[in-house]
Coordinates of C-alpha atoms in Angstrom, one line a residue:
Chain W
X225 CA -123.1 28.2 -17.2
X226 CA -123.7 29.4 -20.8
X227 CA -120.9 30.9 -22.5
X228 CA -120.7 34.7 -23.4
X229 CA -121.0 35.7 -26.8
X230 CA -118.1 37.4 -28.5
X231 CA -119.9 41.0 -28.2
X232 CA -120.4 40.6 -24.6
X233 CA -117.2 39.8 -24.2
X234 CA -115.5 42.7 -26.5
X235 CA -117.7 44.9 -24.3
X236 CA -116.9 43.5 -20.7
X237 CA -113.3 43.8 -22.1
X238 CA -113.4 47.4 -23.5
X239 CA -114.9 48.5 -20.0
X240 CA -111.2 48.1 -18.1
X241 CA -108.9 50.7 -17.7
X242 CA -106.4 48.4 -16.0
X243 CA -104.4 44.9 -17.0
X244 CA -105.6 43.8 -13.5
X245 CA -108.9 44.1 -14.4
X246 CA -108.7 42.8 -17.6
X247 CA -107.4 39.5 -16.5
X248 CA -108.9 39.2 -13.8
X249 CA -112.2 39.0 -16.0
X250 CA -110.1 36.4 -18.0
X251 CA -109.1 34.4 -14.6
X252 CA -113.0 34.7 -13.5
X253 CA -114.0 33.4 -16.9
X254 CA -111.7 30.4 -16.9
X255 CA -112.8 29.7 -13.1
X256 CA -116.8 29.7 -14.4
X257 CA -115.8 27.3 -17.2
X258 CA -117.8 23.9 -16.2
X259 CA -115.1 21.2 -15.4
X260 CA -114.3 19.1 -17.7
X261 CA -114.0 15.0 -16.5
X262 CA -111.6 13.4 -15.6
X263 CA -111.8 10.5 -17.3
X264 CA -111.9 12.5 -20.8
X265 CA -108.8 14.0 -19.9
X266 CA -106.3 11.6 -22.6
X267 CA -103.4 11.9 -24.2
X268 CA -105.8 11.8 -28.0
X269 CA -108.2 15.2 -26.7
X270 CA -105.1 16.8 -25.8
X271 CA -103.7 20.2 -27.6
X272 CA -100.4 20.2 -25.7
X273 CA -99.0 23.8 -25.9
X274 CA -95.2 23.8 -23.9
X275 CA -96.5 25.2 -20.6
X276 CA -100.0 24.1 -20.3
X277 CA -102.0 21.3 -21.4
X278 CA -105.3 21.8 -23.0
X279 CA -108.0 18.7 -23.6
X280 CA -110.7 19.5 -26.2
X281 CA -113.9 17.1 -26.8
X282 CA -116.6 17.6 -29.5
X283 CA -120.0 16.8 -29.7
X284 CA -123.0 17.2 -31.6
X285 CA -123.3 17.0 -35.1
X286 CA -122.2 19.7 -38.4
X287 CA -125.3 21.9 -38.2
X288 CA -124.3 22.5 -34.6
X289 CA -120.9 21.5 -32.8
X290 CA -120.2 21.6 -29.3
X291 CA -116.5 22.1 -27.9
X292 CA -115.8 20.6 -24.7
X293 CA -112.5 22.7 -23.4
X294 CA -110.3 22.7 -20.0
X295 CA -106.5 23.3 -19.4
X296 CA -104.3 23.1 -16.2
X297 CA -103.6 26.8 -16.3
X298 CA -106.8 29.5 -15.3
X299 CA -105.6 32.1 -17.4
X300 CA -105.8 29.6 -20.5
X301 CA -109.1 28.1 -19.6
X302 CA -110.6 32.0 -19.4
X303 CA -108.9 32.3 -23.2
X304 CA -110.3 29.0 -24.1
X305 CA -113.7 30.7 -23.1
X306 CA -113.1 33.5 -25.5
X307 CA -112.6 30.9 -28.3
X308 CA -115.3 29.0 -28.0
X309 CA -117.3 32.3 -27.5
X310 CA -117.0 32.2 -31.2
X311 CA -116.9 29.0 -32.3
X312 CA -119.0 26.2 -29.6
X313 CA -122.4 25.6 -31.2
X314 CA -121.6 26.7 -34.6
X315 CA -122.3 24.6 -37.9
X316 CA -118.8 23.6 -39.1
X317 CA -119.9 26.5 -42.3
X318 CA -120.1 29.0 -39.5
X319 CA -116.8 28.1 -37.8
X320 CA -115.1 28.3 -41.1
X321 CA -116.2 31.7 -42.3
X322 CA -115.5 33.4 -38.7
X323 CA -112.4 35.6 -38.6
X324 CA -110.8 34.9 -36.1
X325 CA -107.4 36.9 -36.5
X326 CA -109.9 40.3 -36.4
X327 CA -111.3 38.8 -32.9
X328 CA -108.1 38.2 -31.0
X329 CA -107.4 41.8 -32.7
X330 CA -110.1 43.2 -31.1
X331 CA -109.7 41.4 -28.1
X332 CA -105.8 42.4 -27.7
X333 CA -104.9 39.5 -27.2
X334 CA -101.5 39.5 -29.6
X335 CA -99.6 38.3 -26.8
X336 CA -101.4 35.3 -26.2
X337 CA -101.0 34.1 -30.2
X338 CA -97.0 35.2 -30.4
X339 CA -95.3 32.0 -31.3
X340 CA -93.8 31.9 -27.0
X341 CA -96.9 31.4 -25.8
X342 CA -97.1 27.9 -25.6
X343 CA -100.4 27.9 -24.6
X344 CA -102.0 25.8 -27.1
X345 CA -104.2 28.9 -28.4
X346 CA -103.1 28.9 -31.7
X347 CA -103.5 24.8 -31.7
X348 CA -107.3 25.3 -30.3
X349 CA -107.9 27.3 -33.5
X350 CA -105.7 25.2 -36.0
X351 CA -107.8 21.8 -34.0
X352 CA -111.1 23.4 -34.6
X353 CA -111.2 24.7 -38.0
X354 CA -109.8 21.1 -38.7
X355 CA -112.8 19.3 -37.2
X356 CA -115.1 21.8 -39.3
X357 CA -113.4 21.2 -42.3
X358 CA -113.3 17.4 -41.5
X359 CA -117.1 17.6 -40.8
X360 CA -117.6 19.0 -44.4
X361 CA -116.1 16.6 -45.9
Chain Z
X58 CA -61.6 44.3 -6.5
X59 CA -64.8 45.3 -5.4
X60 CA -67.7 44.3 -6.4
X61 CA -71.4 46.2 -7.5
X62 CA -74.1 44.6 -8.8
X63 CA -76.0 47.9 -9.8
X64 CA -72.9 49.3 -11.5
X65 CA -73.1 45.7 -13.3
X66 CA -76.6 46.2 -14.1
X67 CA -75.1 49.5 -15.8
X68 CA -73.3 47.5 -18.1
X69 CA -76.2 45.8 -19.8
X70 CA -78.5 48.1 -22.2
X71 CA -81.3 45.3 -22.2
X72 CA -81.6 45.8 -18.4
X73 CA -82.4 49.2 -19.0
X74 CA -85.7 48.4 -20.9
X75 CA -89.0 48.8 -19.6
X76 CA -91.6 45.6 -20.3
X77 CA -95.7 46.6 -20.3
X78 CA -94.6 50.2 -18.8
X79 CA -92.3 48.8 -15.4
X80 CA -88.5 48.2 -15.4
X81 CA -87.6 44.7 -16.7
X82 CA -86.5 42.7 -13.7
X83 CA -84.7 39.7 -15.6
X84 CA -84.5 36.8 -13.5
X85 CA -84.0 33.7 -16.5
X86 CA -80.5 33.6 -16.5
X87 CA -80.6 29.7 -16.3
X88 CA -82.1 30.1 -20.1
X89 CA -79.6 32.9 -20.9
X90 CA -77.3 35.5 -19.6
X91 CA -77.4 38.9 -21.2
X92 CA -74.8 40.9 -23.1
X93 CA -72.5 43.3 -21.5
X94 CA -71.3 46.3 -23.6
X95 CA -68.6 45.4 -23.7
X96 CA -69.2 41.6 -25.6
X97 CA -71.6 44.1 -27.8
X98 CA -68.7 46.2 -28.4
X99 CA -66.5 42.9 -29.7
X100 CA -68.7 41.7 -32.1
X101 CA -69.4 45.1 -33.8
X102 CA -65.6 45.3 -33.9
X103 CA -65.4 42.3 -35.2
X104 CA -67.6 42.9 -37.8
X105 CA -67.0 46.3 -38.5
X106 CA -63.1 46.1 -38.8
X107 CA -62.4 42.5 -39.1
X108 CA -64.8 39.9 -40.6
X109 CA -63.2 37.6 -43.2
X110 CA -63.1 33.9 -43.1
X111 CA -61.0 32.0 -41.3
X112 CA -57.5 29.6 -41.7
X113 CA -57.4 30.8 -44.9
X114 CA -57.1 34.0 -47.4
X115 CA -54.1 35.9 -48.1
X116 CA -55.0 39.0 -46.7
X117 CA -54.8 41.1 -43.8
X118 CA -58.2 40.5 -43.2
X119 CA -58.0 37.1 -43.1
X120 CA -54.9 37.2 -40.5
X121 CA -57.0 39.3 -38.0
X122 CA -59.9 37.1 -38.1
X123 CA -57.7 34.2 -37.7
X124 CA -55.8 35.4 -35.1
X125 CA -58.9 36.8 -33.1
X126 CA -60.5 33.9 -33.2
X127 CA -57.4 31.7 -32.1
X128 CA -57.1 33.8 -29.5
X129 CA -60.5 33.6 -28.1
X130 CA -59.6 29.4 -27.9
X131 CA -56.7 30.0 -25.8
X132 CA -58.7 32.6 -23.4
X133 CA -61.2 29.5 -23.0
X134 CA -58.4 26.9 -23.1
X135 CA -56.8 29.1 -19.6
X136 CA -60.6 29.7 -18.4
X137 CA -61.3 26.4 -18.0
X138 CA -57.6 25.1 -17.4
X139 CA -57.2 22.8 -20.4
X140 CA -53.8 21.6 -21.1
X141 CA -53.8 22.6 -24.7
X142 CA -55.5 25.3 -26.5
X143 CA -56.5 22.5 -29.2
X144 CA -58.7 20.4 -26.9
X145 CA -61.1 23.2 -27.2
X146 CA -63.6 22.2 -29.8
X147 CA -66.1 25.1 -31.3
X148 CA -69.4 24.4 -31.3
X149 CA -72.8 25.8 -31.7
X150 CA -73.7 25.2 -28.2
X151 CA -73.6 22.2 -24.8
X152 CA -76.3 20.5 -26.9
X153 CA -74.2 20.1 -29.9
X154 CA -71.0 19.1 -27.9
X155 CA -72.8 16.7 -26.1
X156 CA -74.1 15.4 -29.4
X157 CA -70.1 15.0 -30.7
X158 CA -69.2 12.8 -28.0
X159 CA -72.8 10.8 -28.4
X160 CA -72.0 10.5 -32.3
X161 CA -68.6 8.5 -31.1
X162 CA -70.3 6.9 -28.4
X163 CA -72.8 5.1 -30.5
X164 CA -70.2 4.1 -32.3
X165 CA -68.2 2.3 -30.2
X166 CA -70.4 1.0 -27.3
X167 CA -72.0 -2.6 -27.8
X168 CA -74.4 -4.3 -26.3
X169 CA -73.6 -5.6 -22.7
X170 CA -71.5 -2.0 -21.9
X171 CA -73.7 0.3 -19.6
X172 CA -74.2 4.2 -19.6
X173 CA -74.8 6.2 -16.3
X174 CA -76.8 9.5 -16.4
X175 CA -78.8 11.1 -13.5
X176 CA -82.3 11.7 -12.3
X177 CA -81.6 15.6 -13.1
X178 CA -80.6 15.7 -16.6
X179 CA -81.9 18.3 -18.8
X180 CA -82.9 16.3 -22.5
X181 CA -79.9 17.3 -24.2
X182 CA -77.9 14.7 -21.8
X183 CA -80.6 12.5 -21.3
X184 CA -82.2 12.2 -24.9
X185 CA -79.0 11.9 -26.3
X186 CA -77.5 9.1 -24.3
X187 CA -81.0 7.1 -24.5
X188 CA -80.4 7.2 -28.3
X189 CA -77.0 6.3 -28.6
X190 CA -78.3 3.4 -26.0
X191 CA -80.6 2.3 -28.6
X192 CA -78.6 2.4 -31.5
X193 CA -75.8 0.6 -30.2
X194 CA -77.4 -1.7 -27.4
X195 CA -75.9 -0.4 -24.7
X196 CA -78.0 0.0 -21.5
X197 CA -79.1 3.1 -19.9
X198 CA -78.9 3.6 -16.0
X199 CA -80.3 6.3 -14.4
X200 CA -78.6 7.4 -10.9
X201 CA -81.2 8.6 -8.0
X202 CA -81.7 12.0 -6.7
X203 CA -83.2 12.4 -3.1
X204 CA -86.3 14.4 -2.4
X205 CA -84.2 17.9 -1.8
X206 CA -82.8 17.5 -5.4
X207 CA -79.7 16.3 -4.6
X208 CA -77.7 13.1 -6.2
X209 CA -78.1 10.4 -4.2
X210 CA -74.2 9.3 -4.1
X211 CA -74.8 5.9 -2.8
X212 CA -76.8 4.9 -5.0
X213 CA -74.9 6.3 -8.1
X214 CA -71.7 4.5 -6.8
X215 CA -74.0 1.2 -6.7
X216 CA -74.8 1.2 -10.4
X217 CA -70.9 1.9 -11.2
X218 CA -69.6 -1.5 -12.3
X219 CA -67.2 -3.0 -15.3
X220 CA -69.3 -2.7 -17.6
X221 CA -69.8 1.1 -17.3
X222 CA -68.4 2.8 -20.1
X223 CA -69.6 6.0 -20.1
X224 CA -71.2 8.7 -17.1
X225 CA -73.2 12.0 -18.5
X226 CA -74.1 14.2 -15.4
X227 CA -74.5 18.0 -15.0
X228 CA -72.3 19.9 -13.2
X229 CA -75.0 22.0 -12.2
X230 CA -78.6 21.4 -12.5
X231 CA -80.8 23.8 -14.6
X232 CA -83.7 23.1 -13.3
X233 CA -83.0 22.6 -9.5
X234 CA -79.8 25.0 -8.9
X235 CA -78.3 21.8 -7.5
X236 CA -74.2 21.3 -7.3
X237 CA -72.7 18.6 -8.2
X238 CA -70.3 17.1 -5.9
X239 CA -68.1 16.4 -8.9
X240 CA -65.2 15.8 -7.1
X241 CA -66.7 12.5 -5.3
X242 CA -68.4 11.6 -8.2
X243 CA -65.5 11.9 -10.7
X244 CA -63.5 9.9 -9.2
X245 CA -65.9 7.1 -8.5
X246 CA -66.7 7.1 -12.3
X247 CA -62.8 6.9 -12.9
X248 CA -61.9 3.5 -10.3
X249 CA -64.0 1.5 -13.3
X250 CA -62.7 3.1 -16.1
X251 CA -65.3 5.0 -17.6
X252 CA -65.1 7.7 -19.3
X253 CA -67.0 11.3 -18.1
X254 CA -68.9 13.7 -19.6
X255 CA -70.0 16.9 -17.6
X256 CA -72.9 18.7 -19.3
X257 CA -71.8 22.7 -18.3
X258 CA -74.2 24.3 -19.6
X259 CA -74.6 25.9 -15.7
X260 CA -71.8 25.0 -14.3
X261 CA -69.7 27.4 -17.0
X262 CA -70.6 30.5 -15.1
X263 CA -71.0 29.5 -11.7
X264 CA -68.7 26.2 -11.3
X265 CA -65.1 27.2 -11.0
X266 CA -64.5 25.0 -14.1
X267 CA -61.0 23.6 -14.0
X268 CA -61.2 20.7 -15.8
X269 CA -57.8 19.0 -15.0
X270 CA -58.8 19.5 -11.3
X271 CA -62.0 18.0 -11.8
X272 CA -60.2 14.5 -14.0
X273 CA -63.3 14.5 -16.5
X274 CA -63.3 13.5 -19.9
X275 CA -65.2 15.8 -21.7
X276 CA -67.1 19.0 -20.5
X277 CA -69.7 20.7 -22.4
X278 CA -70.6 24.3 -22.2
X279 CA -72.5 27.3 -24.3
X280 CA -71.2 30.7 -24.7
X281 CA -74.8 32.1 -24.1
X282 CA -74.9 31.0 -20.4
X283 CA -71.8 33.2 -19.4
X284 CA -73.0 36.6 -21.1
X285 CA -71.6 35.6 -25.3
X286 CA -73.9 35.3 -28.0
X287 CA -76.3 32.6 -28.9
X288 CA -74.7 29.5 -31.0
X289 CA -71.4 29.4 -30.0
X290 CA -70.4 26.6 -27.4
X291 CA -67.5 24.4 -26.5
X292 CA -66.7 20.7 -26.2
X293 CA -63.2 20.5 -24.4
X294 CA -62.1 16.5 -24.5
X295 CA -58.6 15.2 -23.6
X296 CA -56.5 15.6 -26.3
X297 CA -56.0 11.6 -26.0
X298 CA -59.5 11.0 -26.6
X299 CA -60.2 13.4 -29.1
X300 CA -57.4 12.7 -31.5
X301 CA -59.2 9.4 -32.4
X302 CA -62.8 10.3 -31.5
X303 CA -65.1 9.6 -34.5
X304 CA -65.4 12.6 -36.6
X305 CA -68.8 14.4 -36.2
X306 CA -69.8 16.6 -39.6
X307 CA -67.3 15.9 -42.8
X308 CA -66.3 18.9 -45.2
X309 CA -64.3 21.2 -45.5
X310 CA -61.8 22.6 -42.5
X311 CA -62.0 18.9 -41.1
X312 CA -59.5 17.2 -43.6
X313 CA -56.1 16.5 -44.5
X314 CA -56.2 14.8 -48.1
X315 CA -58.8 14.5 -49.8
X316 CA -59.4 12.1 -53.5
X317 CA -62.6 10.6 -55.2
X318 CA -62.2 7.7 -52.8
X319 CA -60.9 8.5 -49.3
X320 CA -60.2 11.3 -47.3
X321 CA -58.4 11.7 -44.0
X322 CA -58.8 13.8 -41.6
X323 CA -56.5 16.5 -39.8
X324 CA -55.8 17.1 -36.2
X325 CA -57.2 18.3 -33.6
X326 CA -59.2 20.9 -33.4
X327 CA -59.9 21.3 -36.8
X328 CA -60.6 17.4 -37.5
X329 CA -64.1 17.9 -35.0
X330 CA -64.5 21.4 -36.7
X331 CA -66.1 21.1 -40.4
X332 CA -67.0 24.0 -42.4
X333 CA -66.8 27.5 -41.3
X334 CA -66.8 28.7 -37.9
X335 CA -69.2 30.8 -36.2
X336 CA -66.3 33.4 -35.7
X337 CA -68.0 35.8 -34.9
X338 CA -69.6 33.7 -31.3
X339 CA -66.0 32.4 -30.7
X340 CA -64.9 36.2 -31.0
X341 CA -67.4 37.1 -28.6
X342 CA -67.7 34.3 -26.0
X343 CA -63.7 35.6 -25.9
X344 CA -64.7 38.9 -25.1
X345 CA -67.4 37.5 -22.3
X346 CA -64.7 35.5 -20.7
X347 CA -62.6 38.5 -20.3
X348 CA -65.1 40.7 -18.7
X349 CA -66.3 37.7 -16.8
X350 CA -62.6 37.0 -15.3
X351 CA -62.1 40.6 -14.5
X352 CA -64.9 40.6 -11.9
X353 CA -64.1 39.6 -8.2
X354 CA -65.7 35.8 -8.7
X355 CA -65.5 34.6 -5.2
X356 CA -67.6 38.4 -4.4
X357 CA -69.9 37.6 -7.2
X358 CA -70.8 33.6 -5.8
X359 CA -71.3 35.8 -2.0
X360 CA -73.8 37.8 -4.2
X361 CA -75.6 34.8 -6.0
X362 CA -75.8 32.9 -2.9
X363 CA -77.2 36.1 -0.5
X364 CA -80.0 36.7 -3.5
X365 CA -80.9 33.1 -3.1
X366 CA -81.0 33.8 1.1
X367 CA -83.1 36.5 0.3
X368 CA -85.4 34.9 -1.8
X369 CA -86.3 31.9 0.6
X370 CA -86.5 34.7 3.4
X371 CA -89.5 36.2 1.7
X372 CA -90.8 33.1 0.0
X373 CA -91.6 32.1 3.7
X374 CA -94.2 34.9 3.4
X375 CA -96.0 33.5 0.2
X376 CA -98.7 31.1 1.4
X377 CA -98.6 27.9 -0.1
X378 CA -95.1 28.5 -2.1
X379 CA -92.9 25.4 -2.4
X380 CA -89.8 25.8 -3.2
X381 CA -88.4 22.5 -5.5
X382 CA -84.6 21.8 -4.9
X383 CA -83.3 22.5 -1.4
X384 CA -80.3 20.9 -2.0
X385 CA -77.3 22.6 0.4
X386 CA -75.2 23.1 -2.4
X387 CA -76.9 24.6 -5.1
X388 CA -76.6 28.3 -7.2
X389 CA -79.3 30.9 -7.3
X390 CA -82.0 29.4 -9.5
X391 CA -85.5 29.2 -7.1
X392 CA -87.8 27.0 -8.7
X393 CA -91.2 26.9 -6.6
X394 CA -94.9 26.6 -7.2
X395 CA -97.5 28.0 -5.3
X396 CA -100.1 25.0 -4.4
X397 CA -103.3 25.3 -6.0
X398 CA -102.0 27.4 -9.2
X399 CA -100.5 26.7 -12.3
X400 CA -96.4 27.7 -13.0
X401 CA -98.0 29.2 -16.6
X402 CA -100.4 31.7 -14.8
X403 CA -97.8 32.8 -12.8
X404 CA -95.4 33.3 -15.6
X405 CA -97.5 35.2 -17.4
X406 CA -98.7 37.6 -14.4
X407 CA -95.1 38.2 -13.7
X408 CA -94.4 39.1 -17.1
X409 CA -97.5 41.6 -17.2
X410 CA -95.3 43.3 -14.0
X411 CA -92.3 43.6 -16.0
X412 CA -91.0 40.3 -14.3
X413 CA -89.1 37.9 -16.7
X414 CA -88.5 34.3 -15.3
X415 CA -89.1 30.8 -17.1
X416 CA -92.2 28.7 -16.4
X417 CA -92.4 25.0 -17.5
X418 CA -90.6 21.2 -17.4
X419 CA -87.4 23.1 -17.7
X420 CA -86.2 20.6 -20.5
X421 CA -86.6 18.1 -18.3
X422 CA -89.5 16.1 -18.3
X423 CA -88.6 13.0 -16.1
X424 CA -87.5 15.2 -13.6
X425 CA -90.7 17.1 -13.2
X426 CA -92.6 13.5 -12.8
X427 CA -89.9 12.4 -10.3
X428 CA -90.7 15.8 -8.3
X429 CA -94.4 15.2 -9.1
X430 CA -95.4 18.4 -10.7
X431 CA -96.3 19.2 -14.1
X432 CA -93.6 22.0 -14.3
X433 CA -92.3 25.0 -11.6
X434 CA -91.8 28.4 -11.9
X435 CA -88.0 29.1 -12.4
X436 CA -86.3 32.7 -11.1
X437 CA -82.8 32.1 -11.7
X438 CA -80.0 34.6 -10.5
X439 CA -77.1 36.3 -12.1
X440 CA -74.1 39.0 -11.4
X441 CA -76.8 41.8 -12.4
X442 CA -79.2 41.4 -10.5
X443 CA -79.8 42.7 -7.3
X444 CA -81.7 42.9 -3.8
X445 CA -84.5 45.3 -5.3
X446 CA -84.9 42.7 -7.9
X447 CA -85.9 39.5 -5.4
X448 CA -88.0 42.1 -3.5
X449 CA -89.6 43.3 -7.0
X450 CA -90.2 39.2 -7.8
X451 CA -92.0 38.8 -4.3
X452 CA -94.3 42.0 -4.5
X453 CA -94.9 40.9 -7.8
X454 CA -95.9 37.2 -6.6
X455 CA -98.6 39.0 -4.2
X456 CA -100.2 40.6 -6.7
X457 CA -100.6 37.3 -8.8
X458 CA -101.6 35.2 -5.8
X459 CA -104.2 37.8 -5.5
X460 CA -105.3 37.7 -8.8
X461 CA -105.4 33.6 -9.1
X462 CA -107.2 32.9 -6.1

């Protein structure tokens, strides 16, 4: 599947009245998100949050980097899907310059980035602006 | 004395809040109790009228704190039936207690001398005893559990032999609900000599904890689990033991003379008690333990146990739910997943629904990969909480199942 963009997803979102809704899009995201195999699932590509583990795996090169994502938990993979909405096939300049405290604004998602949510969100974000940064060196 | 757990409720001002718009049902009281008014009331008292340091300062001031916060160490020394008020050590919490007795340990065990834990620790008596294992060569058993949860007793009594020094076990399991039988197991430890440490971090508010009764060493316990503030705990020891236990923090408090080149330390309590007190905590866990003893206990372990009935009644209606830790004797803490979803997604679509429980390892890692699940989902019981609740967890659990699958 191709990912959304992050405008097709702030305007899928804003269309919900309800938290149901909302999260079920989430849920129904992370269910689309192609899986990721098994075999690439190692203690090195993991982001380990406290209640969840997430894997990440990069390829292609600076001008254009691919992010590989999965976790054990739906509702994370559906808000890895929203991350990489906004990062996966970006030049490592790209990735850099995107604001991505405004997104998860937008999105409403403060929950999800509190310092409880173990969900390795905040770790996706710290990982990949570290692999763009690395890539510019 | 009668007992109500929705006039309880009353007593809480957290447990009137609302959570996303719908009433918070608490159900993580294996993480933490909540505060009556009453243990609110205490510590504003305390420091509103009272707060100075103490065992020192010649004021009035000082003499209230002091004798508040004596007090508070005799209502726990009765509580838990020490025989002295000064084999109550303060401390910031079971983790740190069990770290006092560690600190000793690795001093004095050698290589060749054996430590017994269980299959159900949480880390802070499992970590612990591996490290002081490490440091001073001793060897780390680990007794069984079965496939319910519980201890397996035969096989615990196996690994006891001369050379065990030293056996860590919960009284009550945080992650499983499971009881102890302590008063098998104690004994056992005891016909080789070792010495016992009961982690009570659960036990404390749901144990009967009478520790002459129960012929342990040491038991360990936080104030937070049995509705007191955060960061006040209690490591009781024998007074025996203790008196020559190796001293945990130095400074001030902990001493008798001090010079340039030596000091020596005082007696007990205040010789495993440096620096100043949280005072405050031991002032309030005081408080808790009144309130707590005023209620009808064996009324409020009827209550704990028909929530827990209740709960495995309508769990049988939740497709694919498994519940982890069916030992006979155990308290109200449900742990469960539901096959084919994650304990995080249901945490979190509980909490949307104004549900609070804990999702995870539990603090116990080897546990989960002995039960052979990442993590559970953990709704654990207490004195406020009531039917409505369980049936407001279970309507609740619908709603996510639909939602996940």
């Amino acid at each position: 599947m191709s990912l959304p963009t992050t405008d097709e997803i702030l305007d899928d979102l804003a269309f919900f009245d309800s938290w149901e809704e909302r999260y079920k899009y989430i849920i129904d995201l992370g269910k689309a998100l192609p899986a990721f195999p098994a075999e690439l699932q190692t203690p090195d590509r993991l982001v380990k949050g406290c209640q969840s583990n997430v894997w990440l795996e990069i390829a292609g090169d600076n001008e254009r980097i691919e992010f590989l994502v999965d976790s054990d938990a739906v509702i994370v993979k559906g808000l890895l899907v929203l991350v990489l909405a906004a990062y996966n096939n970006k030049s490592a300049q790209q990735i850099l310059a995107f604001d991505i405290d405004a997104y998860f604004k937008q999105l409403d998602l403060e929950r999800h980035i509190s310092p409880t949510r173990g969900n390795g969100l905040k770790s996706i974000v710290a990982r990949i602006n570290s692999i763009a940064k690395a890539a510019l060196a | 004395m009668s007992f109500n757990p929705a006039e309880i409720k009353k007593q809480f001002p957290i447990l009137q809040r609302q959570i996303d718009g719908n009433p918070l049902v608490y159900l993580d009281n294996a993480a933490t109790t909540q505060k009556p008014q009453a243990v609110l009331d205490a510590l504003s008292h305390y420091y509103t009228h009272c707060n100075s340091n103490v065992h020192r300062g010649a004021h009035t001031l000082a003499d209230e704190a002091t004798r508040l916060y004596e007090a508070a160490r005799e209502k726990v020394a009765r509580f838990i039936n020490a025989y002295d008020k000064k084999e109550v050590i303060w401390t910031a919490g079971t983790t740190e207690a069990i770290n006092i007795v560690a600190n000793g340990a690795k001093q004095l065990l050698k290589s060749g001398d054996e430590v017994i834990v269980t299959e159900m620790e949480h880390h802070a008596n499992l970590v612990t005893w591996q490290q002081v294992c490490k440091i001073s060569g001793a060897s780390l058993k680990v007794a069984p559990i079965t496939d319910d949860g519980e201890l397996d007793v035969a096989a615990f009594q196996k690994l006891l032999n001369g050379n065990t020094r030293l056996v860590a076990m919960p009284h009550i399991s945080n992650a499983l609900g499971t009881i102890n039988p302590l008063h098998e197991l104690i004994p056992m430890a005891k016909s080789v000599n070792a010495l016992v440490l009961v982690d009570g971090a659960q036990g404390i508010a749901h144990g009967d904890v009478d520790v002459q009764a129960l012929g342990c060493d040491f038991y360990a316990f936080s104030g937070h689990k049995i509705f007191a503030p955060t960061g006040i705990g209690v490591l009781w020891g024998k007074a025996e033991i203790l008196s020559d236990w190796p001293v945990w923090q130095t400074g001030g408090e902990m001493i008798s003379v001090v010079t340039y080149d030596s000091a020596t330390w005082g007696e007990l309590p205040n010789r495993l008690e440096a620096g100043t007190p949280n005072i405050a905590g031991a002032v309030g866990l005081g408080a808790a333990i009144d309130w707590f003893s005023g209620l009808d206990l064996e009324a409020v372990k009827a209550h704990e146990q028909l929530l827990m009935q209740k709960a495995v009644e309508l769990s049988t209606g939740v497709d694919g739910l498994i519940i982890k830790g069916n030992a006979p004797h155990k308290i109200g803490v449900f742990s469960f997943i539901i096959e084919g979803t994650h304990p995080a997604d249901i945490g979190f679509l509980l909490d949307k629904q104004g549900i609070a429980i804990r999702t995870g390892d539990h603090c116990a890692q080897p546990l989960m990969k002995r039960l052979g699940v990442p993590g559970t989902a953990r709704a654990s019981f207490s004195i406020y909480n009531t039917v409505e609740d369980v049936e407001a967890l279970f309507k609740a659990l619908q709603k996510v199942k639909m939602m996940l699958m």
